[in-house]
Amino acid sequence: MSRCLLNLTPDQLRDALVAMNEKPFRAKQLLQWIYPKAASEFEEMSNLSKPLRENLASEFTLRSATVVAENVCADNTCKLLLEFPDGERVETVLIPDGTRRTVCVSTQIGCAMGCAFCASGLDGLARNLTAGEILEQVLRFHSLETPVTNVVFMGSGEPLANYDATIQAIRILIDPAGLNLSARKITLSTVGLVKGIRRLAEEDIPLTLAISLHAPNDELRRELLPTAANKATIEELLDAAQEFYDARHREITLEYTLLDGVNDSNLHADQLANLAHQIRCNINLLSYNPVENLDFQCPNEVRFQAFANRLSQRGVNVNIRTSRGSDADAACGQLRRRKA
Ligand code: SF4
């Protein structure tokens, strides 16, 4: 089976061309076609010789997935369902906002973390995605005319549980020979795997780290995020977050999805404010997208705002993140489940 070029690092790609008796400068031309120009066919690569294009096409592919569903919402959020040759499917989402074009990528098919409110974890983990399969999700929405400006690792799967492929994809996204994005335009959202956060702090990548907290005490966190909460307490998690801040000097984002009657009381807000004061962080309050067969709901607007106000009054930097794409199976993993 042909290998997908997106799985090769720029150095590996240079080596592959040298092995084909090509001059090293061809690698630069090829990389420009693969990333900034997001070519999907070798035929498009007009400054490469025909024999080279044919050689490349006989050994490699530029895409590995096919698009099996596309949902576009009234707010222009676009969700694609991609199917890989093994029949596994994954979602990728474009969220346009003025000149900003953010792609939300998945890092795994399904997820092993089993968070109680999440559609992606309902069927467990099918497999990890390769770096190329992660990058393809971005390139599906990218072109020279309409470039992707931001990438958030917030789709299906836990990025730090697929560490090597995730980091390889991020390195290509920020590589001047790749997509040349600023690391600051990349957000990695983790359910809170402490070892992975510590490892990430040692990488020279000043990305934005978002930690899915969703509960302000260990007892509730064990109910909502059992796998993550059984691996580490909130205190241990905040210590790891502080290590990341000390190493990368990037303020941490704590994500907190409000669930009606579950984690949205005044006491919860006060507990959350106390945690937020322990590290340099801001809090993103997220509205919940209901998932079929799960019993959680988003609180009403009054309750939502009251929770946000209570955090602000306690000196917490809080942002409200309303849901985008709510008419496109917005909860991650939902389109994949519905089209299964
Ligand atoms: S919320 Fe994230 S970590 Fe938890 S099950 Fe869903 S995809 Fe996995």
Tab-separated table of C-alpha atoms and ligand atoms in Angstrom:
chain	number	residue	atom	x	y	z
A	1	MET	CA	0.000	0.000	0.000
A	2	SER	CA	1.282	3.506	-0.829
A	3	ARG	CA	2.549	5.575	2.050
A	4	CYS	CA	0.953	8.942	2.713
A	5	LEU	CA	3.505	11.745	2.412
A	6	LEU	CA	1.854	13.556	5.329
A	7	ASN	CA	3.318	10.938	7.656
A	8	LEU	CA	6.873	11.972	6.765
A	9	THR	CA	8.704	14.719	8.640
A	10	PRO	CA	10.416	17.309	6.386
A	11	ASP	CA	13.750	15.549	7.034
A	12	GLN	CA	12.313	12.147	6.110
A	13	LEU	CA	10.852	13.664	2.969
A	14	ARG	CA	14.261	15.095	1.978
A	15	ASP	CA	15.806	11.645	2.531
A	16	ALA	CA	13.100	10.000	0.418
A	17	LEU	CA	13.833	12.363	-2.480
A	18	VAL	CA	17.579	11.826	-2.213
A	19	ALA	CA	16.880	8.069	-2.361
A	20	MET	CA	15.052	8.779	-5.642
A	21	ASN	CA	18.230	10.506	-6.941
A	22	GLU	CA	16.612	13.928	-6.737
A	23	LYS	CA	18.440	17.094	-5.718
A	24	PRO	CA	17.713	18.216	-2.105
A	25	PHE	CA	16.119	21.510	-3.276
A	26	ARG	CA	13.245	19.480	-4.753
A	27	ALA	CA	12.173	18.743	-1.175
A	28	LYS	CA	11.532	22.448	-0.605
A	29	GLN	CA	9.370	22.613	-3.730
A	30	LEU	CA	7.498	19.477	-2.745
A	31	LEU	CA	6.885	20.724	0.801
A	32	GLN	CA	5.431	23.947	-0.602
A	33	TRP	CA	2.967	21.928	-2.628
A	34	ILE	CA	2.045	19.662	0.276
A	35	TYR	CA	1.525	22.311	2.960
A	36	PRO	CA	1.044	26.004	2.007
A	37	LYS	CA	-0.558	25.055	-1.319
A	38	ALA	CA	-2.315	21.974	0.102
A	39	ALA	CA	-2.131	20.114	-3.220
A	40	SER	CA	-4.224	16.973	-3.241
A	41	GLU	CA	-2.871	15.577	-6.559
A	42	PHE	CA	0.736	15.189	-7.750
A	43	GLU	CA	-0.453	16.468	-11.154
A	44	GLU	CA	-0.831	19.955	-9.680
A	45	MET	CA	2.893	20.200	-8.904
A	46	SER	CA	3.776	22.131	-12.047
A	47	ASN	CA	7.413	22.917	-11.170
A	48	LEU	CA	8.273	19.232	-10.652
A	49	SER	CA	9.209	17.147	-13.675
A	50	LYS	CA	6.652	14.689	-15.011
A	51	PRO	CA	8.893	11.652	-14.236
A	52	LEU	CA	9.298	12.830	-10.644
A	53	ARG	CA	5.549	13.343	-10.258
A	54	GLU	CA	4.992	9.843	-11.633
A	55	ASN	CA	7.608	8.349	-9.309
A	56	LEU	CA	6.045	10.081	-6.332
A	57	ALA	CA	2.567	8.957	-7.324
A	58	SER	CA	3.731	5.346	-7.631
A	59	GLU	CA	5.148	5.317	-4.077
A	60	PHE	CA	3.086	7.822	-2.137
A	61	THR	CA	-0.340	9.356	-1.683
A	62	LEU	CA	-1.183	12.922	-0.630
A	63	ARG	CA	-4.424	12.080	1.146
A	64	SER	CA	-5.483	8.875	2.815
A	65	ALA	CA	-9.138	9.569	3.637
A	66	THR	CA	-12.324	10.160	1.702
A	67	VAL	CA	-15.029	12.596	2.797
A	68	VAL	CA	-18.182	10.612	3.571
A	69	ALA	CA	-20.311	13.410	5.074
A	70	GLU	CA	-20.266	17.184	5.228
A	71	ASN	CA	-22.471	19.360	7.444
A	72	VAL	CA	-22.443	23.138	7.122
A	73	CYS	CA	-24.284	25.224	9.718
A	74	ALA	CA	-25.991	28.588	9.473
A	75	ASP	CA	-22.935	30.122	11.201
A	76	ASN	CA	-20.673	28.589	8.486
A	77	THR	CA	-19.117	26.060	10.829
A	78	CYS	CA	-18.308	23.070	8.659
A	79	LYS	CA	-17.910	19.516	9.904
A	80	LEU	CA	-16.420	16.765	7.734
A	81	LEU	CA	-16.584	13.056	8.416
A	82	LEU	CA	-13.478	11.382	6.976
A	83	GLU	CA	-13.139	7.677	6.327
A	84	PHE	CA	-9.738	5.978	6.223
A	85	PRO	CA	-8.918	2.869	4.157
A	86	ASP	CA	-9.464	0.595	7.198
A	87	GLY	CA	-13.057	1.845	7.386
A	88	GLU	CA	-12.503	3.910	10.555
A	89	ARG	CA	-14.013	7.371	10.577
A	90	VAL	CA	-13.115	10.650	12.230
A	91	GLU	CA	-14.557	14.154	12.404
A	92	THR	CA	-12.810	17.431	11.633
A	93	VAL	CA	-14.394	20.867	12.025
A	94	LEU	CA	-13.712	24.304	10.528
A	95	ILE	CA	-14.828	27.256	12.654
A	96	PRO	CA	-14.594	30.502	10.662
A	97	ASP	CA	-14.650	33.772	12.597
A	98	GLY	CA	-13.818	36.870	10.535
A	99	THR	CA	-10.293	36.388	9.204
A	100	ARG	CA	-9.637	33.621	11.705
A	101	ARG	CA	-10.124	30.095	10.402
A	102	THR	CA	-9.765	27.549	13.174
A	103	VAL	CA	-9.718	23.817	12.576
A	104	CYS	CA	-10.600	21.485	15.421
A	105	VAL	CA	-8.846	18.148	14.911
A	106	SER	CA	-9.232	14.693	16.392
A	107	THR	CA	-6.207	12.673	17.521
A	108	GLN	CA	-7.823	9.282	18.062
A	109	ILE	CA	-10.734	7.313	16.684
A	110	GLY	CA	-12.997	7.097	19.688
A	111	CYS	CA	-11.442	7.625	23.093
A	112	ALA	CA	-10.473	5.487	26.073
A	113	MET	CA	-11.060	8.180	28.681
A	114	GLY	CA	-14.768	7.487	29.132
A	115	CYS	CA	-15.839	10.972	30.272
A	116	ALA	CA	-19.451	10.648	31.380
A	117	PHE	CA	-20.866	13.438	29.199
A	118	CYS	CA	-18.965	12.800	25.953
A	119	ALA	CA	-20.098	11.142	22.730
A	120	SER	CA	-16.537	10.276	21.627
A	121	GLY	CA	-15.888	8.019	24.576
A	122	LEU	CA	-19.138	6.033	24.357
A	123	ASP	CA	-17.683	3.227	22.230
A	124	GLY	CA	-14.172	3.293	23.690
A	125	LEU	CA	-10.956	3.666	21.690
A	126	ALA	CA	-10.753	2.168	18.190
A	127	ARG	CA	-7.194	3.272	17.412
A	128	ASN	CA	-4.731	6.161	17.392
A	129	LEU	CA	-4.479	8.438	14.381
A	130	THR	CA	-1.124	8.858	12.630
A	131	ALA	CA	0.507	12.282	12.325
A	132	GLY	CA	-0.500	12.301	8.656
A	133	GLU	CA	-4.129	11.542	9.482
A	134	ILE	CA	-4.121	14.458	11.951
A	135	LEU	CA	-2.514	16.808	9.412
A	136	GLU	CA	-4.955	15.774	6.705
A	137	GLN	CA	-7.809	17.071	8.858
A	138	VAL	CA	-6.200	20.535	8.748
A	139	LEU	CA	-5.285	20.432	5.057
A	140	ARG	CA	-8.842	19.521	4.082
A	141	PHE	CA	-9.761	23.126	4.980
A	142	HIS	CA	-6.563	24.876	3.898
A	143	SER	CA	-5.596	26.663	0.687
A	144	LEU	CA	-3.318	29.569	-0.259
A	145	GLU	CA	-6.383	31.802	-0.692
A	146	THR	CA	-8.166	30.670	2.474
A	147	PRO	CA	-5.469	29.557	4.887
A	148	VAL	CA	-6.121	27.885	8.192
A	149	THR	CA	-4.929	30.306	10.903
A	150	ASN	CA	-5.475	28.326	14.119
A	151	VAL	CA	-5.579	24.664	15.071
A	152	VAL	CA	-7.151	23.323	18.239
A	153	PHE	CA	-6.597	19.745	19.357
A	154	MET	CA	-10.042	19.418	20.882
A	155	GLY	CA	-11.798	16.815	18.743
A	156	SER	CA	-12.229	13.127	19.493
A	157	GLY	CA	-9.531	11.461	21.522
A	158	GLU	CA	-6.998	12.469	24.134
A	159	PRO	CA	-3.982	14.029	22.372
A	160	LEU	CA	-1.531	13.196	25.143
A	161	ALA	CA	-2.554	9.525	24.960
A	162	ASN	CA	-1.340	9.608	21.334
A	163	TYR	CA	1.691	11.677	22.205
A	164	ASP	CA	4.227	10.970	19.446
A	165	ALA	CA	1.833	11.390	16.519
A	166	THR	CA	0.347	14.535	18.063
A	167	ILE	CA	3.758	16.144	18.583
A	168	GLN	CA	4.918	15.184	15.082
A	169	ALA	CA	1.805	16.813	13.613
A	170	ILE	CA	2.292	19.963	15.718
A	171	ARG	CA	5.944	20.212	14.707
A	172	ILE	CA	4.967	20.126	11.018
A	173	LEU	CA	2.201	22.690	11.595
A	174	ILE	CA	4.726	25.152	13.051
A	175	ASP	CA	7.666	24.277	10.783
A	176	PRO	CA	8.521	27.112	8.334
A	177	ALA	CA	8.783	24.341	5.710
A	178	GLY	CA	5.388	23.011	6.773
A	179	LEU	CA	2.322	25.131	7.474
A	180	ASN	CA	4.387	27.771	9.308
A	181	LEU	CA	1.766	28.490	11.973
A	182	SER	CA	2.784	30.244	15.159
A	183	ALA	CA	2.791	27.795	18.090
A	184	ARG	CA	0.641	30.369	19.883
A	185	LYS	CA	-2.100	29.672	17.355
A	186	ILE	CA	-2.206	26.037	18.435
A	187	THR	CA	-4.197	24.875	21.442
A	188	LEU	CA	-3.846	21.393	22.859
A	189	SER	CA	-6.689	20.363	25.106
A	190	THR	CA	-6.085	17.503	27.514
A	191	VAL	CA	-8.324	15.783	29.999
A	192	GLY	CA	-5.367	16.118	32.354
A	193	LEU	CA	-2.779	13.370	31.876
A	194	VAL	CA	-0.087	14.540	34.270
A	195	LYS	CA	2.841	12.599	32.771
A	196	GLY	CA	1.949	13.894	29.307
A	197	ILE	CA	1.733	17.499	30.530
A	198	ARG	CA	5.190	17.188	32.121
A	199	ARG	CA	6.581	15.740	28.893
A	200	LEU	CA	4.956	18.523	26.892
A	201	ALA	CA	6.555	21.133	29.156
A	202	GLU	CA	9.954	19.817	28.019
A	203	GLU	CA	9.190	20.288	24.299
A	204	ASP	CA	10.268	23.653	22.902
A	205	ILE	CA	6.731	24.405	21.725
A	206	PRO	CA	5.019	27.418	23.348
A	207	LEU	CA	1.501	26.304	22.460
A	208	THR	CA	-1.595	27.051	24.504
A	209	LEU	CA	-2.373	24.286	26.974
A	210	ALA	CA	-6.031	23.835	27.854
A	211	ILE	CA	-6.940	21.456	30.666
A	212	SER	CA	-10.431	19.991	30.830
A	213	LEU	CA	-11.280	20.346	34.500
A	214	HIS	CA	-15.103	20.209	34.420
A	215	ALA	CA	-15.308	19.543	38.168
A	216	PRO	CA	-13.936	21.647	41.054
A	217	ASN	CA	-13.323	18.767	43.482
A	218	ASP	CA	-11.861	15.263	43.154
A	219	GLU	CA	-15.047	13.465	44.137
A	220	LEU	CA	-17.122	14.998	41.331
A	221	ARG	CA	-14.216	14.743	38.910
A	222	ARG	CA	-14.024	10.990	39.506
A	223	GLU	CA	-17.688	10.756	38.483
A	224	LEU	CA	-17.397	12.934	35.373
A	225	LEU	CA	-13.870	12.102	34.170
A	226	PRO	CA	-13.175	8.737	35.806
A	227	THR	CA	-10.059	7.663	33.892
A	228	ALA	CA	-8.228	10.955	34.253
A	229	ALA	CA	-9.332	11.595	37.826
A	230	ASN	CA	-8.231	8.146	38.957
A	231	LYS	CA	-4.748	8.776	37.579
A	232	ALA	CA	-4.163	12.093	39.384
A	233	THR	CA	-5.798	14.422	41.877
A	234	ILE	CA	-6.640	18.006	40.972
A	235	GLU	CA	-3.693	19.174	43.123
A	236	GLU	CA	-1.296	16.956	41.144
A	237	LEU	CA	-2.828	18.220	37.923
A	238	LEU	CA	-2.371	21.863	38.926
A	239	ASP	CA	1.264	21.134	39.880
A	240	ALA	CA	1.889	19.758	36.386
A	241	ALA	CA	0.114	22.780	34.868
A	242	GLN	CA	2.363	25.086	36.887
A	243	GLU	CA	5.409	23.205	35.556
A	244	PHE	CA	4.171	23.827	32.026
A	245	TYR	CA	3.695	27.519	32.793
A	246	ASP	CA	7.180	27.795	34.338
A	247	ALA	CA	8.772	26.111	31.316
A	248	ARG	CA	6.808	27.728	28.472
A	249	HIS	CA	5.487	30.969	30.043
A	250	ARG	CA	2.091	30.394	28.522
A	251	GLU	CA	-0.960	31.012	30.686
A	252	ILE	CA	-3.007	27.852	31.194
A	253	THR	CA	-6.651	27.638	30.161
A	254	LEU	CA	-8.905	25.636	32.454
A	255	GLU	CA	-11.971	24.379	30.620
A	256	TYR	CA	-15.168	23.947	32.543
A	257	THR	CA	-18.309	22.693	30.823
A	258	LEU	CA	-21.377	23.672	32.810
A	259	LEU	CA	-23.778	20.779	33.364
A	260	ASP	CA	-27.210	21.581	34.732
A	261	GLY	CA	-27.582	20.500	38.361
A	262	VAL	CA	-24.247	18.677	38.302
A	263	ASN	CA	-21.369	21.173	38.570
A	264	ASP	CA	-23.064	24.587	38.356
A	265	SER	CA	-23.884	25.538	41.987
A	266	ASN	CA	-22.528	28.553	43.859
A	267	LEU	CA	-20.397	26.192	45.947
A	268	HIS	CA	-18.897	24.728	42.780
A	269	ALA	CA	-18.129	28.250	41.521
A	270	ASP	CA	-16.380	29.095	44.796
A	271	GLN	CA	-14.358	25.865	44.732
A	272	LEU	CA	-13.392	26.538	41.124
A	273	ALA	CA	-12.318	30.105	41.950
A	274	ASN	CA	-10.066	28.771	44.738
A	275	LEU	CA	-8.394	26.369	42.295
A	276	ALA	CA	-7.972	29.090	39.677
A	277	HIS	CA	-6.053	31.250	42.139
A	278	GLN	CA	-3.407	28.530	42.567
A	279	ILE	CA	-1.902	28.909	39.062
A	280	ARG	CA	-1.622	31.508	36.270
A	281	CYS	CA	-4.758	30.637	34.347
A	282	ASN	CA	-7.971	31.773	32.784
A	283	ILE	CA	-11.184	29.800	32.758
A	284	ASN	CA	-13.208	29.002	29.668
A	285	LEU	CA	-16.813	28.314	30.611
A	286	LEU	CA	-18.288	26.091	27.939
A	287	SER	CA	-21.900	25.420	27.111
A	288	TYR	CA	-22.772	21.743	26.768
A	289	ASN	CA	-24.033	20.247	23.507
A	290	PRO	CA	-26.516	17.548	24.522
A	291	VAL	CA	-25.629	14.032	23.355
A	292	GLU	CA	-28.213	11.439	22.379
A	293	ASN	CA	-28.768	8.868	25.153
A	294	LEU	CA	-26.841	10.887	27.736
A	295	ASP	CA	-28.702	12.608	30.530
A	296	PHE	CA	-26.747	15.861	30.800
A	297	GLN	CA	-28.102	19.292	29.919
A	298	CYS	CA	-26.704	22.811	29.730
A	299	PRO	CA	-28.021	25.122	32.490
A	300	ASN	CA	-30.247	27.993	31.392
A	301	GLU	CA	-28.746	31.349	30.464
A	302	VAL	CA	-29.476	32.960	33.832
A	303	ARG	CA	-27.711	30.193	35.745
A	304	PHE	CA	-24.833	30.178	33.267
A	305	GLN	CA	-24.302	33.930	33.625
A	306	ALA	CA	-24.635	33.790	37.414
A	307	PHE	CA	-21.864	31.160	37.547
A	308	ALA	CA	-19.629	33.312	35.337
A	309	ASN	CA	-20.347	36.430	37.433
A	310	ARG	CA	-19.509	34.628	40.654
A	311	LEU	CA	-16.113	33.625	39.252
A	312	SER	CA	-15.455	37.187	38.017
A	313	GLN	CA	-16.401	38.642	41.403
A	314	ARG	CA	-13.753	36.408	42.934
A	315	GLY	CA	-11.102	37.838	40.627
A	316	VAL	CA	-10.999	34.983	38.112
A	317	ASN	CA	-10.361	35.756	34.456
A	318	VAL	CA	-13.342	34.033	32.863
A	319	ASN	CA	-14.378	33.701	29.203
A	320	ILE	CA	-17.713	32.387	28.051
A	321	ARG	CA	-17.467	30.103	25.044
A	322	THR	CA	-20.759	29.535	23.366
A	323	SER	CA	-21.193	26.542	21.128
A	324	ARG	CA	-20.588	26.867	17.377
A	325	GLY	CA	-22.162	24.593	14.821
A	326	SER	CA	-25.059	23.532	17.001
A	327	ASP	CA	-27.048	22.350	13.993
A	328	ALA	CA	-24.184	20.095	12.817
A	329	ASP	CA	-24.016	17.439	15.521
A	330	ALA	CA	-21.726	19.832	17.376
A	331	ALA	CA	-20.719	17.584	20.277
A	332	CYS	CA	-17.490	15.873	19.257
A	333	GLY	CA	-18.005	12.299	18.141
A	334	GLN	CA	-21.686	12.779	17.422
A	335	LEU	CA	-21.551	12.906	13.617
A	336	ARG	CA	-19.347	9.788	13.580
A	337	ARG	CA	-21.812	7.902	15.770
A	338	ARG	CA	-24.836	8.996	13.769
A	339	LYS	CA	-23.278	7.970	10.440
A	340	ALA	CA	-21.932	4.652	11.734
B	1	SF4	S1	-14.096	14.522	26.640
B	1	SF4	FE1	-12.187	14.198	25.496
B	1	SF4	S2	-10.994	12.854	26.845
B	1	SF4	FE2	-13.125	12.715	27.560
B	1	SF4	S3	-14.007	10.935	26.462
B	1	SF4	FE3	-14.430	12.773	25.240
B	1	SF4	S4	-12.758	12.884	23.755
B	1	SF4	FE4	-12.094	11.519	25.412
